[in-house]
mmCIF file of C-alpha atoms in Angstrom:
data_model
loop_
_atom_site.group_PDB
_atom_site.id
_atom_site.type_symbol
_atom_site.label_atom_id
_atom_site.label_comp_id
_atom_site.label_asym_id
_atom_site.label_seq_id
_atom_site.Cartn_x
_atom_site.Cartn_y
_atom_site.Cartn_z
ATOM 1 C CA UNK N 15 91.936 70.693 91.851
ATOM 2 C CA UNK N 16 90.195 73.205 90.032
ATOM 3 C CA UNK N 17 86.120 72.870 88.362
ATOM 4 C CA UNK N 18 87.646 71.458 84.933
ATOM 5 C CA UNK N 19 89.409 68.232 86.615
ATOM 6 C CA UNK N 20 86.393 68.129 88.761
ATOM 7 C CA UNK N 21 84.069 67.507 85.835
ATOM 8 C CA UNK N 22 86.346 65.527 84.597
ATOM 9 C CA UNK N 23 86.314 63.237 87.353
ATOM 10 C CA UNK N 24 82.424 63.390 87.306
ATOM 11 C CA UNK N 25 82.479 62.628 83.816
ATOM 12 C CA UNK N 26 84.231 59.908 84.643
ATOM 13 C CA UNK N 27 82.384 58.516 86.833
ATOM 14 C CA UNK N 28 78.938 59.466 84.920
ATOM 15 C CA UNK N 29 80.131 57.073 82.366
ATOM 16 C CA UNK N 30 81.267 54.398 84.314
ATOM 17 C CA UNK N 31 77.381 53.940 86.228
ATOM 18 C CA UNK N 32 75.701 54.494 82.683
ATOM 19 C CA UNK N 33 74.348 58.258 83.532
ATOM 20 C CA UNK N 34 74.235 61.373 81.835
ATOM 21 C CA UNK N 35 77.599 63.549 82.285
ATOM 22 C CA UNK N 36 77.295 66.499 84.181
ATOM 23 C CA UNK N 37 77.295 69.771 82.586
ATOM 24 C CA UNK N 38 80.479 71.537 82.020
ATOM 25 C CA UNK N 39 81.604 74.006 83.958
ATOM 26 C CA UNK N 40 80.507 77.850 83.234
ATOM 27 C CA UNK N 41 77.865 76.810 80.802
ATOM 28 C CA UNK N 42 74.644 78.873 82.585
ATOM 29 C CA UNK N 43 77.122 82.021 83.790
ATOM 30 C CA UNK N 44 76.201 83.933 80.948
ATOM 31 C CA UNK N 45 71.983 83.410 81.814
ATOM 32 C CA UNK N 46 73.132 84.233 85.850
ATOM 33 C CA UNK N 47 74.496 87.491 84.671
ATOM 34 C CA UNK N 48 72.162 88.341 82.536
ATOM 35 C CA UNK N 49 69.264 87.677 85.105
ATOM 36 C CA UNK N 50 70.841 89.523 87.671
ATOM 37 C CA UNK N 51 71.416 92.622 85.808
ATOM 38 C CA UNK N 52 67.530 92.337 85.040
ATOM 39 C CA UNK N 53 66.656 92.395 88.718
ATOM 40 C CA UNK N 54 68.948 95.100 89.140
ATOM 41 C CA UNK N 55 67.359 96.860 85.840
ATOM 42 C CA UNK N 56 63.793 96.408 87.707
ATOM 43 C CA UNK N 57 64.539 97.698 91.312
ATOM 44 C CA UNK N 58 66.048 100.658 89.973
ATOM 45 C CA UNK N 59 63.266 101.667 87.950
ATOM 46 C CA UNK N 60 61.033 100.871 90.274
ATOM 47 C CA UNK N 61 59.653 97.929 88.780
ATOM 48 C CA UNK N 62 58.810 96.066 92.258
ATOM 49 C CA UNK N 63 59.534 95.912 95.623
ATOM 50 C CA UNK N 64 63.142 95.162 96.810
ATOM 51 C CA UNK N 65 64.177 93.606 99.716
ATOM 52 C CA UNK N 66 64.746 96.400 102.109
ATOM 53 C CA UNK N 67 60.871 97.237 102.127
ATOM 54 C CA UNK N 68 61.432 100.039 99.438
ATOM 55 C CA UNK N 69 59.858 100.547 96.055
ATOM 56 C CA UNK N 70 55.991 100.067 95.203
ATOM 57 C CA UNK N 71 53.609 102.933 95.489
ATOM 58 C CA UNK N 72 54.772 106.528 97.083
ATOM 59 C CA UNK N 73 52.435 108.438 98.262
#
C-alpha cells in the first residue's frame, strides 16, 4: 500500500465519522524543503549557532 491508497482509506473513513479529510499526501514538502535549505542558508553564513557547538562570536 503506498501514501495515496492510504489517504484514501483515511478519506474514507474521515467521511464516514463526519470529520474533516486528512490532507493529501505531499502537500507541505515543498515548505519542508524550503525551510531546510534556510537553516542550511543560516549556519553557513554564520547566522546562529549550530548544533555541534560551532558558530556565534570568534574571538
Amino acid at each position: 500500500m503506498n501514501a495515496l491508497h492510504q489517504h484514501m482509506i483515511d478519506a474514507y473513513r474521515a467521511a464516514r465519522h463526519g470529520e474533516a479529510p486528512p490532507p493529501p499526501p505531499g502537500r507541505d514538502d515543498v515548505a519542508a524543503l524550503r525551510a531546510a535549505r534556510e537553516h542550511l542558508r543560516a549556519s553557513r553564513t554564520g547566522g546562529g549557532s549550530t548544533a555541534c557547538g560551532q558558530g556565534g562570536s570568534r574571538a
